[in-house]
PDB file of C-alpha atoms in Angstrom:
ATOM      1  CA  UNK P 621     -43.004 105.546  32.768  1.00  0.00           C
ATOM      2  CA  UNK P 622     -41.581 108.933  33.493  1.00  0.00           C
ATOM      3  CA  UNK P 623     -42.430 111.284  36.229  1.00  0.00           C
ATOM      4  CA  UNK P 624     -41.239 114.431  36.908  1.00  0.00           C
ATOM      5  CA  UNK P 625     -39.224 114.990  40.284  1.00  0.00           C
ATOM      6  CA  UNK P 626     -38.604 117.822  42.506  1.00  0.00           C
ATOM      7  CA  UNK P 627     -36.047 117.288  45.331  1.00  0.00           C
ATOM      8  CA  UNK P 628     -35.935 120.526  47.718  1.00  0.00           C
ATOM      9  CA  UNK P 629     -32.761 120.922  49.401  1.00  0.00           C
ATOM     10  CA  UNK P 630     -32.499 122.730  52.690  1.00  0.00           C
ATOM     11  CA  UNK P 631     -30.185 121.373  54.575  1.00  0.00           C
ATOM     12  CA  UNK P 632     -26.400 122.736  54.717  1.00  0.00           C
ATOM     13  CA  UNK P 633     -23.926 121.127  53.401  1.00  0.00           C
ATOM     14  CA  UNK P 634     -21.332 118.977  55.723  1.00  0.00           C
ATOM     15  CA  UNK P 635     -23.985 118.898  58.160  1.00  0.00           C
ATOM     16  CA  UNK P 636     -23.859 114.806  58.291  1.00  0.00           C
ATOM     17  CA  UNK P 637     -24.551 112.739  55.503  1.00  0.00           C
ATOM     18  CA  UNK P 638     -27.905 113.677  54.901  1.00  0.00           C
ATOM     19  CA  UNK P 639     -26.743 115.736  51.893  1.00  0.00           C
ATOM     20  CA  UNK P 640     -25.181 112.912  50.468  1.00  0.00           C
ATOM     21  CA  UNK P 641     -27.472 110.497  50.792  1.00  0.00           C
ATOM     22  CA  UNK P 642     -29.828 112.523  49.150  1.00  0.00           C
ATOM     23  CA  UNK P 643     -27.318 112.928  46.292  1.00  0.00           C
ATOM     24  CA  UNK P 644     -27.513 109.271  46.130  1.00  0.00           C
ATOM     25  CA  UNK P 645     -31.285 109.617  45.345  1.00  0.00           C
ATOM     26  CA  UNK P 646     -31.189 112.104  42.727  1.00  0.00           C
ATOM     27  CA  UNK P 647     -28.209 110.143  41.005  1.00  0.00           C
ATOM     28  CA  UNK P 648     -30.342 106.383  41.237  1.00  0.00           C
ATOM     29  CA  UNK P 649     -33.704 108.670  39.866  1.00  0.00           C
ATOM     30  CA  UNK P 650     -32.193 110.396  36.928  1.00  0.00           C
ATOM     31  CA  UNK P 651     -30.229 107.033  36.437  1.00  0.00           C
ATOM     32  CA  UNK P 652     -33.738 105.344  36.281  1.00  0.00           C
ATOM     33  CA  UNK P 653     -34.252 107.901  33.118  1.00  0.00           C
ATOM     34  CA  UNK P 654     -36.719 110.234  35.095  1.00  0.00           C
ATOM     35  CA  UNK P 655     -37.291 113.979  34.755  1.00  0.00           C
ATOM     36  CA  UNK P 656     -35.171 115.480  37.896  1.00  0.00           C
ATOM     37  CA  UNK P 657     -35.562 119.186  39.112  1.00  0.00           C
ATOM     38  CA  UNK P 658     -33.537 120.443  41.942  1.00  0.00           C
ATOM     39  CA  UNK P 659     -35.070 123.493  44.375  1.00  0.00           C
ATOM     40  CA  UNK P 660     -32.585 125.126  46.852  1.00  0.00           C
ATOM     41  CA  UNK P 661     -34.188 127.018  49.881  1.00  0.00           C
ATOM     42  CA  UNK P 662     -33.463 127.510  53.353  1.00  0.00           C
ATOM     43  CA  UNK P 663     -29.657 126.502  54.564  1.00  0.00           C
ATOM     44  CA  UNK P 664     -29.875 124.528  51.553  1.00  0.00           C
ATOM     45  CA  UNK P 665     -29.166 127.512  49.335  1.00  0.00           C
ATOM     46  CA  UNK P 666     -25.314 126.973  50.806  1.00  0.00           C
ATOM     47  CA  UNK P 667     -24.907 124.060  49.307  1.00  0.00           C
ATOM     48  CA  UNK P 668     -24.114 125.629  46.173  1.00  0.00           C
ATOM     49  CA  UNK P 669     -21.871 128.252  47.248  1.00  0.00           C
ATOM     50  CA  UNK P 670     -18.350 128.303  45.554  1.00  0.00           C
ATOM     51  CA  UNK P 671     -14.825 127.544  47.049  1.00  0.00           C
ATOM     52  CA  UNK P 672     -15.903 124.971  49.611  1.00  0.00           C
ATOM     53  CA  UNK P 673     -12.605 123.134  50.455  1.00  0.00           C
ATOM     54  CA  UNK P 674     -14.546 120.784  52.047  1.00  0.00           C
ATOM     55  CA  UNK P 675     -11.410 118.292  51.855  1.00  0.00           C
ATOM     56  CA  UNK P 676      -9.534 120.363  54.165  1.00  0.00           C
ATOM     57  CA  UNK P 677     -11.865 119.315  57.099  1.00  0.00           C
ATOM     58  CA  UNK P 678     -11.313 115.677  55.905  1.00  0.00           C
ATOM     59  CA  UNK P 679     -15.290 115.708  54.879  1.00  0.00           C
ATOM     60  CA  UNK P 680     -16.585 114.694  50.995  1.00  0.00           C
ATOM     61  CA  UNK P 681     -16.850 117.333  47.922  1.00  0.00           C
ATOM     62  CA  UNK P 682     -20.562 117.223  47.431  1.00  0.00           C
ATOM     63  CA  UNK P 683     -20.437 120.598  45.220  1.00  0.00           C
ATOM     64  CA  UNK P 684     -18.118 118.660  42.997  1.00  0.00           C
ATOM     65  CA  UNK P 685     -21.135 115.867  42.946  1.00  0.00           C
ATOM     66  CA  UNK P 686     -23.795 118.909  42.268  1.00  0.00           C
ATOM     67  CA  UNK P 687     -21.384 119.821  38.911  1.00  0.00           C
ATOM     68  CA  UNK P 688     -21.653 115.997  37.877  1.00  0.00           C
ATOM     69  CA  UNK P 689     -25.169 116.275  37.811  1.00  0.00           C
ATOM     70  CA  UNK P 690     -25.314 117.602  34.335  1.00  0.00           C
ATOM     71  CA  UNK P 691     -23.905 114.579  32.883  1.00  0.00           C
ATOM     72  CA  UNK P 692     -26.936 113.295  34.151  1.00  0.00           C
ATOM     73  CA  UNK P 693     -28.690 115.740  32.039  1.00  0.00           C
ATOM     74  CA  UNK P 694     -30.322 117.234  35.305  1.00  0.00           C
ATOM     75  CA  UNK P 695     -29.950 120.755  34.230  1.00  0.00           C
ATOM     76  CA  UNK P 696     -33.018 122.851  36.250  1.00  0.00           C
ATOM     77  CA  UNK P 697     -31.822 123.944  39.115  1.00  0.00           C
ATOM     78  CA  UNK P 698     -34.180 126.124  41.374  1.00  0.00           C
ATOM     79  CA  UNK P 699     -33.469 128.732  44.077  1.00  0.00           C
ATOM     80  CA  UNK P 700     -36.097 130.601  46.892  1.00  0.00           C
ATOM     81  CA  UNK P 701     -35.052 134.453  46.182  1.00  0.00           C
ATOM     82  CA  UNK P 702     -35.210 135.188  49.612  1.00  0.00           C
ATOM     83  CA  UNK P 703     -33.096 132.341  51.421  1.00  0.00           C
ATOM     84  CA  UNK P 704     -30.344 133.391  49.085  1.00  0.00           C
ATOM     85  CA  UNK P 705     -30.586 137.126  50.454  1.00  0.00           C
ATOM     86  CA  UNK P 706     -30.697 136.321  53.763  1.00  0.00           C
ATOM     87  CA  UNK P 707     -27.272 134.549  53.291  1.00  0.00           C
ATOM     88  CA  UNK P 708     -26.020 137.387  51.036  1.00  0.00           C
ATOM     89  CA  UNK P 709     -25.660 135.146  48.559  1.00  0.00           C
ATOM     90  CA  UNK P 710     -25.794 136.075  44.484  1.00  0.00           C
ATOM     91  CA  UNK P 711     -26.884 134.136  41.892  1.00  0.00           C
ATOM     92  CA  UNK P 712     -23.372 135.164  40.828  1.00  0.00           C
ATOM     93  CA  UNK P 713     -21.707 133.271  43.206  1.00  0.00           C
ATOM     94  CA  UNK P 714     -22.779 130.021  43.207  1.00  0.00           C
ATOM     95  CA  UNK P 715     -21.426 126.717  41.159  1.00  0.00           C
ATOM     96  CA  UNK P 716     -24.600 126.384  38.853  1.00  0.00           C
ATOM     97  CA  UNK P 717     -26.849 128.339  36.561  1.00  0.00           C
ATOM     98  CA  UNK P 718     -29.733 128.619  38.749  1.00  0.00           C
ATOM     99  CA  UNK P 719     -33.758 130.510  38.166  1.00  0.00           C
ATOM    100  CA  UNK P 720     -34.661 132.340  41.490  1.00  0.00           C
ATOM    101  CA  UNK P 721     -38.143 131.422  42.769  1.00  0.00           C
ATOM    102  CA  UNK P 722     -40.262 133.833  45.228  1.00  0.00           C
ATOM    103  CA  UNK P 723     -41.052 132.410  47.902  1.00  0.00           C
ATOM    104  CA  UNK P 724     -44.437 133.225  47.268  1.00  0.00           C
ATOM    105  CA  UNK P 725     -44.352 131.303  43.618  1.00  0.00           C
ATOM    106  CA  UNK P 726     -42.843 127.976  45.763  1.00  0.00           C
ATOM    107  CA  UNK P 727     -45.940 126.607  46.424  1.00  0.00           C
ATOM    108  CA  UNK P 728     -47.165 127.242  42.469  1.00  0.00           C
ATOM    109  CA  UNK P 729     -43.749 125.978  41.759  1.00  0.00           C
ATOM    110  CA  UNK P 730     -44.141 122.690  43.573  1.00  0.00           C
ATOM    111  CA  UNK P 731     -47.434 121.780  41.858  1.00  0.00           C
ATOM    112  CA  UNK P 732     -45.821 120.738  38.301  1.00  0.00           C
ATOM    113  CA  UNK P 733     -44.374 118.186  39.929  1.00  0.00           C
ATOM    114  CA  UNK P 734     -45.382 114.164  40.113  1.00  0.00           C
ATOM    115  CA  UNK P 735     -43.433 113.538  43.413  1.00  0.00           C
ATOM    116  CA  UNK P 736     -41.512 116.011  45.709  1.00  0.00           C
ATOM    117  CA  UNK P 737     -38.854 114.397  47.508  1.00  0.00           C
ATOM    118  CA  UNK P 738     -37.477 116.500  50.757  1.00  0.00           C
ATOM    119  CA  UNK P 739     -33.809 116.199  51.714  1.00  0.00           C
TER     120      UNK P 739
ATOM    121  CA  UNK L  96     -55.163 104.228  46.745  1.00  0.00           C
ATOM    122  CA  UNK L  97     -51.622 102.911  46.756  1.00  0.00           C
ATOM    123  CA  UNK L  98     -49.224 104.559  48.731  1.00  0.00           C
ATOM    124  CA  UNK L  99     -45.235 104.413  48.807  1.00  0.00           C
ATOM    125  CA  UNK L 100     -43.718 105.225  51.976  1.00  0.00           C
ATOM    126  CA  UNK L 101     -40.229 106.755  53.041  1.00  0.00           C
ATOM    127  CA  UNK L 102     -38.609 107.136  56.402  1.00  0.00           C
ATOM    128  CA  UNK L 103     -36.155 108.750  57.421  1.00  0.00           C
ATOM    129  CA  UNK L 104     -36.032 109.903  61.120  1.00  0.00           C
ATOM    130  CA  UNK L 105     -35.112 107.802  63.828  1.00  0.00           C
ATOM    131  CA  UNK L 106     -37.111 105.924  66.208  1.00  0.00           C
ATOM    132  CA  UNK L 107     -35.880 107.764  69.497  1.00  0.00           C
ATOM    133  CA  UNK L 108     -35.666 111.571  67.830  1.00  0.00           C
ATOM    134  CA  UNK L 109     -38.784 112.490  66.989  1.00  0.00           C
ATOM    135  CA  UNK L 110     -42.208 110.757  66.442  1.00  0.00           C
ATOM    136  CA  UNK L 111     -41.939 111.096  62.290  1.00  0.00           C
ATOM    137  CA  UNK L 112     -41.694 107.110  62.377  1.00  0.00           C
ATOM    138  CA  UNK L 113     -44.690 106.718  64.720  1.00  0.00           C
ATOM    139  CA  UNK L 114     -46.435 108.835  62.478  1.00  0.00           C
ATOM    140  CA  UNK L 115     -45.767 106.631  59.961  1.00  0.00           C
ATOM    141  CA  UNK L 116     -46.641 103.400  61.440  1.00  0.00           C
ATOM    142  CA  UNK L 117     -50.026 104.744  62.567  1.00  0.00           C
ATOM    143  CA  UNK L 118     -50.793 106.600  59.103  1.00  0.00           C
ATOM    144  CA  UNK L 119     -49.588 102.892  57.132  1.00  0.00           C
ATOM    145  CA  UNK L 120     -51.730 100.861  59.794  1.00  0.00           C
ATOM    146  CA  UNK L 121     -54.919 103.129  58.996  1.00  0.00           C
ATOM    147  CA  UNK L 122     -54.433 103.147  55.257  1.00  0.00           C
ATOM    148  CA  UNK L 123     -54.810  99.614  55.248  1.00  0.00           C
ATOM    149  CA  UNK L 124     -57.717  99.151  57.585  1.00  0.00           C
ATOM    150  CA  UNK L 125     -59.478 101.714  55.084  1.00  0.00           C
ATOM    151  CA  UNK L 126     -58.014  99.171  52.063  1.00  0.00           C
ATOM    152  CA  UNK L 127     -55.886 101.207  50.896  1.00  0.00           C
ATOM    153  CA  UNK L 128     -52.650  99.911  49.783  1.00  0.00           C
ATOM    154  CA  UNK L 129     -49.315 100.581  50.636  1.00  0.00           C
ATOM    155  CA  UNK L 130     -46.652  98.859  48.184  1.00  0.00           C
ATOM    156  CA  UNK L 131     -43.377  99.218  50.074  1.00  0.00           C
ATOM    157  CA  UNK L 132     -41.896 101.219  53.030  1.00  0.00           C
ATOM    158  CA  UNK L 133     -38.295 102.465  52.112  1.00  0.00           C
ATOM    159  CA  UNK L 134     -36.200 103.142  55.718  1.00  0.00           C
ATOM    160  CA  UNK L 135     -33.476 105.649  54.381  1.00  0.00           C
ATOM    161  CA  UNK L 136     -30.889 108.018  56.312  1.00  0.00           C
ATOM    162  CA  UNK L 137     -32.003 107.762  59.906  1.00  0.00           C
ATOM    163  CA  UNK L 138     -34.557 105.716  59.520  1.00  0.00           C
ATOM    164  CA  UNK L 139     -32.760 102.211  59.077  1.00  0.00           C
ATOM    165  CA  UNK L 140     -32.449 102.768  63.152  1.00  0.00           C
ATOM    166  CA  UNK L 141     -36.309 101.167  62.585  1.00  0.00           C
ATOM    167  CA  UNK L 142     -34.761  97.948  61.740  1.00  0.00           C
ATOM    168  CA  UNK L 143     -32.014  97.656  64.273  1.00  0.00           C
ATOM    169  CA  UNK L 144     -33.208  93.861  65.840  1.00  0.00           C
ATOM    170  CA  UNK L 145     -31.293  94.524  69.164  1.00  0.00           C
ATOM    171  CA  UNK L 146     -33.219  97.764  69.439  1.00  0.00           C
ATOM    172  CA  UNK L 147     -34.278  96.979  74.057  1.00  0.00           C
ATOM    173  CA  UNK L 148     -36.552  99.780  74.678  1.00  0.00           C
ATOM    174  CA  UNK L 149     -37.023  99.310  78.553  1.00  0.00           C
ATOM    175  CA  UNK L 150     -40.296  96.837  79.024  1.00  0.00           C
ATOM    176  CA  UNK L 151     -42.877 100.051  79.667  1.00  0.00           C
ATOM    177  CA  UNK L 152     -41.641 102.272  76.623  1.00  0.00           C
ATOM    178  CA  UNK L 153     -42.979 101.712  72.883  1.00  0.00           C
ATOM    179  CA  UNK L 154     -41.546  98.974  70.931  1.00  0.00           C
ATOM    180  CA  UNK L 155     -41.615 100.236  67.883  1.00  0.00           C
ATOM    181  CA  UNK L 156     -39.291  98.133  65.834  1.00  0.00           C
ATOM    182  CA  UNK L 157     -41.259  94.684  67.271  1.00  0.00           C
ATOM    183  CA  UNK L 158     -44.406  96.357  66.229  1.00  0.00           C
ATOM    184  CA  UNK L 159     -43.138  97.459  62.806  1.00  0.00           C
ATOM    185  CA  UNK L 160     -42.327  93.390  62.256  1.00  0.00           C
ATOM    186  CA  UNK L 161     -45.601  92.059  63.380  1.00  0.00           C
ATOM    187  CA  UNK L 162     -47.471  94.927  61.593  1.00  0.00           C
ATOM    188  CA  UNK L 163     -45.074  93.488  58.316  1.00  0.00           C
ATOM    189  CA  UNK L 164     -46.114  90.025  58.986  1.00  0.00           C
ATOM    190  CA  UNK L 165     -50.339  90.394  59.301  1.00  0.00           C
ATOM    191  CA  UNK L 166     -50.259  92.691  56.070  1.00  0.00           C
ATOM    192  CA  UNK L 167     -47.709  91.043  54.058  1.00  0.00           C
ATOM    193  CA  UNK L 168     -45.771  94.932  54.442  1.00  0.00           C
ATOM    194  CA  UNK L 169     -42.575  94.789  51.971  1.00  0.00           C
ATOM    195  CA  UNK L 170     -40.298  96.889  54.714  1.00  0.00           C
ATOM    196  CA  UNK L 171     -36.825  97.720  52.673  1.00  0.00           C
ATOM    197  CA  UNK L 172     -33.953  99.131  54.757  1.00  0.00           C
ATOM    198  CA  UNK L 173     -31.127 100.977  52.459  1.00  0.00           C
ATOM    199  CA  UNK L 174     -28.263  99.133  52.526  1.00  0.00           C
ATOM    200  CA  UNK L 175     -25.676 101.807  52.039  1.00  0.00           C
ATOM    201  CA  UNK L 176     -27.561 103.853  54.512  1.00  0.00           C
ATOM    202  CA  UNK L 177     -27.978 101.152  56.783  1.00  0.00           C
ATOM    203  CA  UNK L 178     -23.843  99.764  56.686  1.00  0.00           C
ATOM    204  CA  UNK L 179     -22.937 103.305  57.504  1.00  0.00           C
ATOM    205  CA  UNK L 180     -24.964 103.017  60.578  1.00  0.00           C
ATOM    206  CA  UNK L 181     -23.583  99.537  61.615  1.00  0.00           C
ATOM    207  CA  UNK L 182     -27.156  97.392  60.214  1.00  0.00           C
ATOM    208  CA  UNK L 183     -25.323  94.918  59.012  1.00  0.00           C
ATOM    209  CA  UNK L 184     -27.489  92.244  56.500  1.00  0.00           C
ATOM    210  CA  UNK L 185     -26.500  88.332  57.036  1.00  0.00           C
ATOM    211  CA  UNK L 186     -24.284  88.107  53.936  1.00  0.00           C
ATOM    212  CA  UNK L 187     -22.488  91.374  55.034  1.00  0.00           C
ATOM    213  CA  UNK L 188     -22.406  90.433  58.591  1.00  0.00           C
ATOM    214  CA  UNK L 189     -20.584  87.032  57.593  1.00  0.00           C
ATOM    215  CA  UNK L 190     -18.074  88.799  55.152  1.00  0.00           C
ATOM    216  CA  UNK L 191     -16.703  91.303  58.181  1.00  0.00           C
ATOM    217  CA  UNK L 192     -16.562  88.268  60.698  1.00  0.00           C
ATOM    218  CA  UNK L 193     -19.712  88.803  62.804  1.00  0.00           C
ATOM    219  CA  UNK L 194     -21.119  86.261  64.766  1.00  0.00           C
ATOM    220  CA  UNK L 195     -24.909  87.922  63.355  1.00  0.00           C
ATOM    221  CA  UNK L 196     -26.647  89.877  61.512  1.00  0.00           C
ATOM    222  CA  UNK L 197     -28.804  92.879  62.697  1.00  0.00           C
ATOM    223  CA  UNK L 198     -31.789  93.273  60.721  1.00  0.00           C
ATOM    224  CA  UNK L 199     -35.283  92.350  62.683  1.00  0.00           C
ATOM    225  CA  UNK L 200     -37.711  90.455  61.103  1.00  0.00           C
ATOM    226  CA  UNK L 201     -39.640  91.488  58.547  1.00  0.00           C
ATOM    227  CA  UNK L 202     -37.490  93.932  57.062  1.00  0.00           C
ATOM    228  CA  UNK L 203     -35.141  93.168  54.413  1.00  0.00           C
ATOM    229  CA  UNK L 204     -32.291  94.956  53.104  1.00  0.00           C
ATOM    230  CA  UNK L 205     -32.235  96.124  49.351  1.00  0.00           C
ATOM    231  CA  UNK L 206     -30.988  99.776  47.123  1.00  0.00           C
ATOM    232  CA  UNK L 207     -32.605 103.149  46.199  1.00  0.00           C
ATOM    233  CA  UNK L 208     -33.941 101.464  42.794  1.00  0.00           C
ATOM    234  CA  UNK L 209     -36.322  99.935  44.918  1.00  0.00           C
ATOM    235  CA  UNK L 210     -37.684 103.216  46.663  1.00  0.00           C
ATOM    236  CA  UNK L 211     -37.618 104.604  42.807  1.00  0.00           C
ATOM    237  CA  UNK L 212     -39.861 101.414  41.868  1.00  0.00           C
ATOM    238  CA  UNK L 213     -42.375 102.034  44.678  1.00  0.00           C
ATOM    239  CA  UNK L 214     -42.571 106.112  44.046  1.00  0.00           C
ATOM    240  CA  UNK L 215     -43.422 105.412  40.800  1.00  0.00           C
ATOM    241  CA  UNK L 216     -45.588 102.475  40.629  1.00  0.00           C
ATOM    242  CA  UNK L 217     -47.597 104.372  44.026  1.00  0.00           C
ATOM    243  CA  UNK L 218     -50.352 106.519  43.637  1.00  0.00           C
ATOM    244  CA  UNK L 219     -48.671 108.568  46.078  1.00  0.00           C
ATOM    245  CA  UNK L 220     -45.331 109.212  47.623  1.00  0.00           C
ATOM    246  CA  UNK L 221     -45.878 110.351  51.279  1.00  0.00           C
ATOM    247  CA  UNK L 222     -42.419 110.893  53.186  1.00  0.00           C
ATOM    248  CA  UNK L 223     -42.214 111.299  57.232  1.00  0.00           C
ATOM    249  CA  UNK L 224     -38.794 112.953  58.439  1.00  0.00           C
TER     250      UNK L 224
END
């Protein structure tokens, strides 16, 4: 049985584990062989923003697991248009190929999905 | 309908896992079904079995165990969640020399396979953060 999944990051990254934890979910559901989306929005946008150096503040790599995730053959990665403005963020600059979403087309979006998990 | 449950806000900072419990404990008056709650990130603090509330405050995790035991509720805490947080299960609790383990009854500890299991097997997948 295969579903398709949509997890919507918005947290930051570093910000407690919650980031990882939810990493661990996406890993265990596209281990489990189902469909797995990824939408960005919010703070959550900064989680794929390049040259993190998270080590140096003794705290885990989670961009590094992010890149791993294509091994997993999780390759659509979604992004809300206007969270990455408000950062001044680029499509440009971030670790993955990523297809901005309007805010207004989120909700549209979210609908082609068989369970939306929130992280 | 058959619903699969997660959690994951704690007990004392916010009322997402009161929520939950009322929203679980009215599905199944109405016969609805609900095939597993998952406790993940800060929601394994449900399970904590030396949770003291003072006498006159909500006991939430006592009430989550007796609401467990008249439904038959499968209640699964995350284990890697739940050993960051110090919610230690008995064979764990053994291996690192405690005295006991921590989980209150009717919850039991198991992995994110099983919250995959429930989220698909569920009609649907209702989270309260």
């Amino acid at each position: 049985m295969i579903k398709n999944f949509l997890f919507v990051m918005s947290q930051a990254p570093h910000d407690g584990a919650g980031v990882q934890e939810t990493l661990d979910i996406i890993l265990t559901t596209a281990a489990f062989d189902q469909s797995v989306s990824l939408l960005f929005l919010d703070d959550g946008v900064l989680q794929l923003h390049q040259r993190q150096q998270s080590e140096k503040v003794g705290l885990k790599d989670t961009a590094a697991i992010f890149q791993a995730l294509q091994i997993y053959d999780v390759h659509e990665y979604f992004v809300e248009s206007e969270s990455l403005q408000h950062r001044g963020l680029k499509p440009g600059n971030l670790i993955l190929p990523v297809q901005e979403v309007y805010r207004k087309d989120i909700n549209a979006l979210m609908r082609r999905f068989d369970r939306v998990i929130s992280a | 309908m058959n619903f699969a449950i997660q959690i994951t806000c704690s007990p004392y900072a916010g009322n997402g896992g009161l929520t939950a419990f009322r929203f679980i404990e009215t599905a199944l008056q109405m016969n609805h079904q609900v095939n597993r709650v998952f406790f993940y990130k800060e929601g394994v603090y449900h399970a904590f079995k030396y949770n003291t509330p003072p006498d006159d405050e909500l006991q939430l995790t006592a009430q989550w165990s007796a609401l467990a035991e008249r439904h038959d509720l499968d209640l699964v805490v995350c284990i890697s969640a739940a050993q960051r947080r110090g919610l230690l299960c008995e064979d764990e609790a053994k291996r690192q020399g405690k005295l006991d383990d921590d989980v209150a009854a009717g919850f039991r500890i198991g992995g994110l396979g099983q919250l995959l299991e429930a989220t698909l097997t569920a009609d649907r997948f209702v989270e309260f953060s």
